[in-house]
PDB file of C-alpha atoms in Angstrom:
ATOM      1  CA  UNK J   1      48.365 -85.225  12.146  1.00 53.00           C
ATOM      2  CA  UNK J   2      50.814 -83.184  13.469  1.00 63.00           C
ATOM      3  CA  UNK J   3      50.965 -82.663  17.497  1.00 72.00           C
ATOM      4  CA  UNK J   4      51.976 -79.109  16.979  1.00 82.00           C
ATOM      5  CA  UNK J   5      48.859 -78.377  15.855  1.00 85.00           C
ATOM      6  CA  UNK J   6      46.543 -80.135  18.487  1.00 88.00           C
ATOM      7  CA  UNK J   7      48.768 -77.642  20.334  1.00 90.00           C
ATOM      8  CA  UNK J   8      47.861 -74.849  18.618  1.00 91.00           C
ATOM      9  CA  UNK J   9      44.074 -75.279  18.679  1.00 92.00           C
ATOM     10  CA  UNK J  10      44.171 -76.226  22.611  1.00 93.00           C
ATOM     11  CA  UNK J  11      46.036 -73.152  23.472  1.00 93.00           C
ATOM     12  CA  UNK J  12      43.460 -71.131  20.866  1.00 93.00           C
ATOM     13  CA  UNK J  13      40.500 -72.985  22.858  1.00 95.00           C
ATOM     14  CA  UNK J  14      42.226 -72.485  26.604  1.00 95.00           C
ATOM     15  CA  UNK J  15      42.347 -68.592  25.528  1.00 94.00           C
ATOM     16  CA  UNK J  16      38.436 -68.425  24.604  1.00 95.00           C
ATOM     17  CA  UNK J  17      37.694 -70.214  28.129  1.00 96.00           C
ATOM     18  CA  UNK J  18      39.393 -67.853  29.476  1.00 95.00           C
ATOM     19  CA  UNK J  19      38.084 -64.623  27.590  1.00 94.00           C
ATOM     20  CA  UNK J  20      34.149 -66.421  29.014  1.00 96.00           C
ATOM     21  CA  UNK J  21      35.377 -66.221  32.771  1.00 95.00           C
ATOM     22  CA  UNK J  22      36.464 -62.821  32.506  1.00 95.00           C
ATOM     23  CA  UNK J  23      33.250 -61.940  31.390  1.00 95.00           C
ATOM     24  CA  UNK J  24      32.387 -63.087  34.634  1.00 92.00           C
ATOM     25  CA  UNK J  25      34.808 -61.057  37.034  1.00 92.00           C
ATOM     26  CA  UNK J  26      36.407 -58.204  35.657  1.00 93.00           C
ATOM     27  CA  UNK J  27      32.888 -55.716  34.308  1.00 93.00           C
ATOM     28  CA  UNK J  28      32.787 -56.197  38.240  1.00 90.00           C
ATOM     29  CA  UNK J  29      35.591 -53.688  38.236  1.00 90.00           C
ATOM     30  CA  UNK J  30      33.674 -51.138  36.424  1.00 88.00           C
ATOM     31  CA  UNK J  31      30.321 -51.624  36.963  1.00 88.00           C
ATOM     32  CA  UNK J  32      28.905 -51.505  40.595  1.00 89.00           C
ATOM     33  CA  UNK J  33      26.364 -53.924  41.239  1.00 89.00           C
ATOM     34  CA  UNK J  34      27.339 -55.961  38.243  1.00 93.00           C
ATOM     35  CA  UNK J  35      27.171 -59.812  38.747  1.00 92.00           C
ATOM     36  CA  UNK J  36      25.791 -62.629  35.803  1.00 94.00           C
ATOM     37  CA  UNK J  37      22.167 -63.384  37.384  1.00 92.00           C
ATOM     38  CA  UNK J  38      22.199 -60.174  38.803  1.00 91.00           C
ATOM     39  CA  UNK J  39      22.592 -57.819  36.033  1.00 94.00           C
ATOM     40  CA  UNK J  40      22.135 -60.515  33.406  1.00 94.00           C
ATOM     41  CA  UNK J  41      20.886 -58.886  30.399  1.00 95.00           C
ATOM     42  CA  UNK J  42      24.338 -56.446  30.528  1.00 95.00           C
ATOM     43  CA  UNK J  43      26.285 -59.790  30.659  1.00 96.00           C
ATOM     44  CA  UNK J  44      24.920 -61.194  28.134  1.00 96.00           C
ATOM     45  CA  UNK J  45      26.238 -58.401  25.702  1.00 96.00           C
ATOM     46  CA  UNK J  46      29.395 -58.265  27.553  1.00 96.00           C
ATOM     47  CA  UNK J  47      29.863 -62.089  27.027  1.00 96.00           C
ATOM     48  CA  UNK J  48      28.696 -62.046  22.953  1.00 97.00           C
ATOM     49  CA  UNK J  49      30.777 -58.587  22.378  1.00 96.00           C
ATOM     50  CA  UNK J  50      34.224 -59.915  24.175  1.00 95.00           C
ATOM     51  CA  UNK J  51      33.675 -63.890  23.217  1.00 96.00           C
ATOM     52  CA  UNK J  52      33.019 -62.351  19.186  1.00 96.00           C
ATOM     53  CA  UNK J  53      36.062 -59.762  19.055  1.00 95.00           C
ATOM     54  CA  UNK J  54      38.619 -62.406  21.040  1.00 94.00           C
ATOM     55  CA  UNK J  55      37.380 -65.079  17.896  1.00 93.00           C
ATOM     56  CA  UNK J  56      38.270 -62.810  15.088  1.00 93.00           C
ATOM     57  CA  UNK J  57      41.017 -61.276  16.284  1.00 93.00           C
ATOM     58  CA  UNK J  58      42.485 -65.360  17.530  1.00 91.00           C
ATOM     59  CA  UNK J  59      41.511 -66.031  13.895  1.00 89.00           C
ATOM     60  CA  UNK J  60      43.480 -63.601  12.244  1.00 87.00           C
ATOM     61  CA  UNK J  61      46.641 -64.418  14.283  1.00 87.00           C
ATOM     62  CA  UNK J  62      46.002 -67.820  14.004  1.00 82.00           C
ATOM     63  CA  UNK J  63      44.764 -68.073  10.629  1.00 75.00           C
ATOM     64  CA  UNK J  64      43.910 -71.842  10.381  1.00 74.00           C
ATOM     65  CA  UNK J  65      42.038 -71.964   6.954  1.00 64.00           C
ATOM     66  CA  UNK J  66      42.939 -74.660   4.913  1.00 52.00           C
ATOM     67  CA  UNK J  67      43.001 -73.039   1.724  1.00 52.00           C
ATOM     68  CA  UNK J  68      42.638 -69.571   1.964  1.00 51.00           C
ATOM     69  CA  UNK J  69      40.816 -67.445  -1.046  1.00 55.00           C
ATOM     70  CA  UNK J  70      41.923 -64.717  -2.861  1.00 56.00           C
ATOM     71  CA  UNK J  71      42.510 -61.278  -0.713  1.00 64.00           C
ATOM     72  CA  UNK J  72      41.935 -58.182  -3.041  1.00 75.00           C
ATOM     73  CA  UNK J  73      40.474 -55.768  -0.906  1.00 76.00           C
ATOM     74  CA  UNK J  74      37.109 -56.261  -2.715  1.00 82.00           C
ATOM     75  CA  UNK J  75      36.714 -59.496  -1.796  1.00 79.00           C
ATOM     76  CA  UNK J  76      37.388 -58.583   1.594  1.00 81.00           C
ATOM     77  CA  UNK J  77      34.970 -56.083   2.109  1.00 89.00           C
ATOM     78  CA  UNK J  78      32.259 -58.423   0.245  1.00 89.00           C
ATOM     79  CA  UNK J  79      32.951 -61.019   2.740  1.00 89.00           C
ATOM     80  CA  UNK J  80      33.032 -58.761   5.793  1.00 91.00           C
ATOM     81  CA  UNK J  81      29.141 -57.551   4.750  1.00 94.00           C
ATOM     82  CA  UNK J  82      28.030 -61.170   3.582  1.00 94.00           C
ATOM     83  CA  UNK J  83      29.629 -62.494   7.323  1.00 94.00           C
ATOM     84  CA  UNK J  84      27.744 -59.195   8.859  1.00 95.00           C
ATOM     85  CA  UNK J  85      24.207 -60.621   6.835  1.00 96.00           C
ATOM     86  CA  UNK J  86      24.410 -63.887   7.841  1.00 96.00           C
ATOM     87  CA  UNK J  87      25.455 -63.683  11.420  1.00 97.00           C
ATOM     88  CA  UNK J  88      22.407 -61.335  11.653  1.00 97.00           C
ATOM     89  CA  UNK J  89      20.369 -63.686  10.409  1.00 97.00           C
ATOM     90  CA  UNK J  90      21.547 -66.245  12.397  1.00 97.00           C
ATOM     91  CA  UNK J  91      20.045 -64.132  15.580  1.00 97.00           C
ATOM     92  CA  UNK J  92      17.020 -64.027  14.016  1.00 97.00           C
ATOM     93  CA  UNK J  93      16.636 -67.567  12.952  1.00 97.00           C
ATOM     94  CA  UNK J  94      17.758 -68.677  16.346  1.00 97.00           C
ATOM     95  CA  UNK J  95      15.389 -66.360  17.575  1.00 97.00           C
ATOM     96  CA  UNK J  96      12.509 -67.863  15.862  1.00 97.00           C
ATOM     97  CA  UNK J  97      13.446 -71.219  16.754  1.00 96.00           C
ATOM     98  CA  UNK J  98      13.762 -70.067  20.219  1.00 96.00           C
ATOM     99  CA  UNK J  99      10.414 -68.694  20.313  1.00 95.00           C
ATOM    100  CA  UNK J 100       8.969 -72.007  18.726  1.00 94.00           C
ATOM    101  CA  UNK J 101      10.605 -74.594  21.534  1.00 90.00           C
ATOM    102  CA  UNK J 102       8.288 -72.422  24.318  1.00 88.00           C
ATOM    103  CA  UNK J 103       9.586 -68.777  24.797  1.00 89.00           C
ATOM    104  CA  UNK J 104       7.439 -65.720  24.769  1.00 86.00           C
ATOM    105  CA  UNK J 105       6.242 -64.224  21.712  1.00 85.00           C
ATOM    106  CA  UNK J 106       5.427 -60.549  23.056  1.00 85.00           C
ATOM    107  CA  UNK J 107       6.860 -60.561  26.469  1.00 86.00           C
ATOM    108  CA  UNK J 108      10.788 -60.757  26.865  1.00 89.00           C
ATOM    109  CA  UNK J 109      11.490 -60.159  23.640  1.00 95.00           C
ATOM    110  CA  UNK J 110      14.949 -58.148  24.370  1.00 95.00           C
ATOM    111  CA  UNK J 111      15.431 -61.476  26.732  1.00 95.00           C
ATOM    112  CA  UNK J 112      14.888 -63.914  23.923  1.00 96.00           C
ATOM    113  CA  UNK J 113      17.065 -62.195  21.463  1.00 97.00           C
ATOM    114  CA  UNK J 114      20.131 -61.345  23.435  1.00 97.00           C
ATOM    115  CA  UNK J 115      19.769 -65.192  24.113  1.00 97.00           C
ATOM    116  CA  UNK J 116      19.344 -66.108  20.079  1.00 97.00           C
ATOM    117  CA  UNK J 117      22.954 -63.554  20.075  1.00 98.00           C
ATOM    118  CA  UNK J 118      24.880 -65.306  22.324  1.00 97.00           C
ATOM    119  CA  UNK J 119      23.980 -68.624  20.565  1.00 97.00           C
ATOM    120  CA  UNK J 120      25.246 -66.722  17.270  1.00 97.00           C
ATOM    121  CA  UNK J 121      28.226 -66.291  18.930  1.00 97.00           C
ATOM    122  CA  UNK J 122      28.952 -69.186  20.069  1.00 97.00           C
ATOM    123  CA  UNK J 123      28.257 -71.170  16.629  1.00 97.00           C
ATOM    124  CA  UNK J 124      27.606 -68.802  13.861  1.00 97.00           C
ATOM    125  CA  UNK J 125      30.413 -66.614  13.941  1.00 96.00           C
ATOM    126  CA  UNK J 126      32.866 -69.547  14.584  1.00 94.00           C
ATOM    127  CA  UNK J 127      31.889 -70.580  11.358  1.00 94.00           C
ATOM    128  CA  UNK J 128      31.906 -67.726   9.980  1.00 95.00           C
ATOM    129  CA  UNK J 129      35.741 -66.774  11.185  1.00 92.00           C
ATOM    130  CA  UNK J 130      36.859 -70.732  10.064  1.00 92.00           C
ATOM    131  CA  UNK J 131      34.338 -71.146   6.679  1.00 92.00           C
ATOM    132  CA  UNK J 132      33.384 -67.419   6.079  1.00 90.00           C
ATOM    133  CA  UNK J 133      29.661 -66.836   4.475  1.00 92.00           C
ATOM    134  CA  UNK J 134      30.055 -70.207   2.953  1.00 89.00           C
ATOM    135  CA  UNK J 135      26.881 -72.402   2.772  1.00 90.00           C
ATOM    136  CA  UNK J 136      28.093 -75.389   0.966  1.00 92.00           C
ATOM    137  CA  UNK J 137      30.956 -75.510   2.973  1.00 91.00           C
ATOM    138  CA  UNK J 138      29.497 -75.344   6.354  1.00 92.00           C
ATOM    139  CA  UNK J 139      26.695 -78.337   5.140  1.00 92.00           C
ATOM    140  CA  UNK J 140      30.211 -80.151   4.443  1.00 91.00           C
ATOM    141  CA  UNK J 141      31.744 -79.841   8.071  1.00 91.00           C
ATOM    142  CA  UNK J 142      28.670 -80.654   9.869  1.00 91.00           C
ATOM    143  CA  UNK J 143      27.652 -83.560   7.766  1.00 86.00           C
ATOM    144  CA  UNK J 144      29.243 -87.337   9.211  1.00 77.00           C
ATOM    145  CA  UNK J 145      32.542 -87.176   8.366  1.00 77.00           C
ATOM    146  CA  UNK J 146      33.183 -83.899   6.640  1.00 80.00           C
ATOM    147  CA  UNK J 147      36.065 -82.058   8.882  1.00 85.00           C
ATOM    148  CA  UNK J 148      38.684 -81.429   6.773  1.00 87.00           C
ATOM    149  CA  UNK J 149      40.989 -80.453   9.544  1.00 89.00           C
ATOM    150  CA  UNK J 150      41.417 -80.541  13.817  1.00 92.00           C
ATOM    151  CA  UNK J 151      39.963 -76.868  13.295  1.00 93.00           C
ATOM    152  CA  UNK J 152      36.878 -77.819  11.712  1.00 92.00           C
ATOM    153  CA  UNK J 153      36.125 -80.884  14.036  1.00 93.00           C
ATOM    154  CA  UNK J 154      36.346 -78.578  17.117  1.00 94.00           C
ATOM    155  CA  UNK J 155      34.021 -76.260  15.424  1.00 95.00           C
ATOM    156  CA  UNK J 156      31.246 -79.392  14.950  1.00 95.00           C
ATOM    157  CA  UNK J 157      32.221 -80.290  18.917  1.00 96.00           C
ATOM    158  CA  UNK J 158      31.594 -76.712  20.139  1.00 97.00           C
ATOM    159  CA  UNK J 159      28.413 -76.175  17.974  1.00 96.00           C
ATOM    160  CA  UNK J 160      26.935 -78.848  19.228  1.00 96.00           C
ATOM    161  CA  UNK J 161      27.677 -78.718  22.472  1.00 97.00           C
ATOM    162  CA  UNK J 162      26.404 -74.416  22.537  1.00 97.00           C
ATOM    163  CA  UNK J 163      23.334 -76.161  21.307  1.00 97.00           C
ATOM    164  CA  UNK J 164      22.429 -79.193  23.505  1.00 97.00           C
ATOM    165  CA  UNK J 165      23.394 -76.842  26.594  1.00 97.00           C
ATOM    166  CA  UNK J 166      20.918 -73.855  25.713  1.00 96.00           C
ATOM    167  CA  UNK J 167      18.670 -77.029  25.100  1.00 95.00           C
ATOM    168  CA  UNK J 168      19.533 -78.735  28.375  1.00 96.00           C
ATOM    169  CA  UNK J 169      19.568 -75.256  30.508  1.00 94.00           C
ATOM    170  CA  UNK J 170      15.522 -75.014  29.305  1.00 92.00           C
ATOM    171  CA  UNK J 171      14.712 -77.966  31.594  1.00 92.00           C
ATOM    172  CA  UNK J 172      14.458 -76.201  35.081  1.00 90.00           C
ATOM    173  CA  UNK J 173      12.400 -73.592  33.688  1.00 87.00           C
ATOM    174  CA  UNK J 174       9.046 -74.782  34.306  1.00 83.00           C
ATOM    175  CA  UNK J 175      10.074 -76.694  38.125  1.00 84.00           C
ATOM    176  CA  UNK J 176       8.811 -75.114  40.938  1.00 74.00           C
ATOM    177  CA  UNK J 177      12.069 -74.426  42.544  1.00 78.00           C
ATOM    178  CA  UNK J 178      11.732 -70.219  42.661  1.00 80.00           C
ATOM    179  CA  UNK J 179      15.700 -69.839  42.455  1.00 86.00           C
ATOM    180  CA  UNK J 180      16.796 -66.798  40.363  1.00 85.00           C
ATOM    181  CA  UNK J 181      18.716 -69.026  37.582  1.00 86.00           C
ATOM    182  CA  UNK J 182      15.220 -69.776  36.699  1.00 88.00           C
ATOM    183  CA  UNK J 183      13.888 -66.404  35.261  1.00 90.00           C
ATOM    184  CA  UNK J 184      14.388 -66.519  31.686  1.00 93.00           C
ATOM    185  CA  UNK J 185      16.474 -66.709  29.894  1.00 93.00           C
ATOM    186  CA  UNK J 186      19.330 -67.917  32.485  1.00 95.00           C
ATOM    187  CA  UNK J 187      19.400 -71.323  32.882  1.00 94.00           C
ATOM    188  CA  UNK J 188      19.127 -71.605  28.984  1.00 96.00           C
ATOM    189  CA  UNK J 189      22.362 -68.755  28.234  1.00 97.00           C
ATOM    190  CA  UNK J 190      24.333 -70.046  31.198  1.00 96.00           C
ATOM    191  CA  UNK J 191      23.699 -73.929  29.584  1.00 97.00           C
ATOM    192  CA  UNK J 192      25.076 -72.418  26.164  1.00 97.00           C
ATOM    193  CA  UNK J 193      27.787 -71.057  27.810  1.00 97.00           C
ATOM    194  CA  UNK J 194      28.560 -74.314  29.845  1.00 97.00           C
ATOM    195  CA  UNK J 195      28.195 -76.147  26.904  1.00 97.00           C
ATOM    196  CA  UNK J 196      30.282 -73.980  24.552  1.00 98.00           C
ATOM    197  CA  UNK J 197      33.233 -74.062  27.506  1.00 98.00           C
ATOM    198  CA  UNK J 198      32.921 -77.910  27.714  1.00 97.00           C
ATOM    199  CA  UNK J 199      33.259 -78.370  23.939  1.00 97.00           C
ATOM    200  CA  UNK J 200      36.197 -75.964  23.817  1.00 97.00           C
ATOM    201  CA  UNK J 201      37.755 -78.301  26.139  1.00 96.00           C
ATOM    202  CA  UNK J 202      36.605 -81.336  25.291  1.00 96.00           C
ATOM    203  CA  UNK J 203      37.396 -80.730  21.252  1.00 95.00           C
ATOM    204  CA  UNK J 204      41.182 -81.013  21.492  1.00 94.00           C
ATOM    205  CA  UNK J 205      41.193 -83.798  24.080  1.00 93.00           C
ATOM    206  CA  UNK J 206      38.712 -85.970  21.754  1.00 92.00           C
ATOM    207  CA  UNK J 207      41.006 -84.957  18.458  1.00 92.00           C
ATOM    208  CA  UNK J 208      44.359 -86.265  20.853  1.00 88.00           C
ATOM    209  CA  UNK J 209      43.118 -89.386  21.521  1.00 90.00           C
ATOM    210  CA  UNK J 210      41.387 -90.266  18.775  1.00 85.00           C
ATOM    211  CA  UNK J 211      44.502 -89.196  16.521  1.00 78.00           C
ATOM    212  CA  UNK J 212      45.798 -92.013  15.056  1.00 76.00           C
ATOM    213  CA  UNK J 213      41.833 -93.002  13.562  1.00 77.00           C
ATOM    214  CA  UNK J 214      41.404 -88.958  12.231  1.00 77.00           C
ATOM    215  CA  UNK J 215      42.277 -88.853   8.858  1.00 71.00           C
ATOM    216  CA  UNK J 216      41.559 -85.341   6.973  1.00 72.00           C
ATOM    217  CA  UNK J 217      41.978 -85.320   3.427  1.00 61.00           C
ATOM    218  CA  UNK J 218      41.330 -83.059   0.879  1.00 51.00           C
ATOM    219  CA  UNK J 219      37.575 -81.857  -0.602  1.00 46.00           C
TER     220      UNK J 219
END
């Protein structure tokens, strides 16, 4: 494994933390009154619309697939509306699921699926950008031991960390506390996005020190 490209993907995953903080801080700028609790439902879309266009545009630049498919200009537009069809889905699968662990069926609908979005963002598309609308190969990666390459073993780290931090953020929901991180869905979005900044972190740190153990080989 070559230290150049550890490199690579901690610079690519430095860059995304920084595209989430400035989420944060600069629609302040623009939009009086505009902070994350405060105005949450706006940040949301800010955070999924600048987080989604900073991963495909670091992905084309970046280009880490491993073995890249053809590129005739049908193909391209077939993948663009199969990647368009499944990330939608995605929402609404996450959505559901959402909906099943405990959130509201009728009420905060908008709330629920602006959170199921985010989560989209956060795993889906990733997967999408790295895999494309690839089934088969996304079981691969996220079954024990099938990364294929640093790229694809910080895309199982972030996943799951998105995941067990919307999961985790659910937790001070129900408590008694009346602080306004606890209206939903808050706590749960600003857990996904802890968790999805920790993994981005944590991904090429674990793939550096685990190095010499990591052996990728081809599928």
């Amino acid at each position: 494994m070559k230290g150049a490209e550890v490199g690579r993907l901690l610079a690519a995953n430095l860059l995304c933390v920084l595209a989430v903080a400035l989420t944060a801080f600069v629609p302040a700028f623009f939009w009086d009154g505009f902070t994350v609790l405060g105005t949450h439902l706006t940040w949301l879309c800010v955070c999924s619309v600048c987080v989604s266009s900073f991963n495909i545009i670091l992905h084309f630049v970046l280009k880490p697939n491993l073995t890249p498919k053809r590129s005739s200009f049908a193909h391209k537009i077939s993948r663009f509306l199969k990647s368009c069809v499944s990330f939608f889905v995605s929402c609404v699968l996450f959505h559901a699921i959402i909906v099943l662990y405990g959130a509201p069926l009728i009420e905060s609908v908008t709330e629920t699926f602006l959170l199921a979005v985010l989560l989209s963002t956060f795993t889906t598309l990733q997967c999408l950008c790295l895999l494309g609308p690839n089934i088969q190969a996304w079981i691969r990666v996220f079954t024990k031991n099938g990364a294929m390459s640093i790229w694809e073993s910080s895309l199982q780290i972030t996943t799951i960390c998105s995941i067990l931090g919307a999961w985790f953020g659910a937790f001070p929901i129900p408590l008694d506390w009346d602080r306004p991180w606890q209206v939903w869905p808050i706590s749960c979005s600003l857990g996904a996005t802890f968790g999805y900044v920790a993994g981005l972190i944590i991904a090429p740190l674990w793939i550096h020190w685990n190095r010499k153990q990591l052996t990728y080989k081809s599928r």
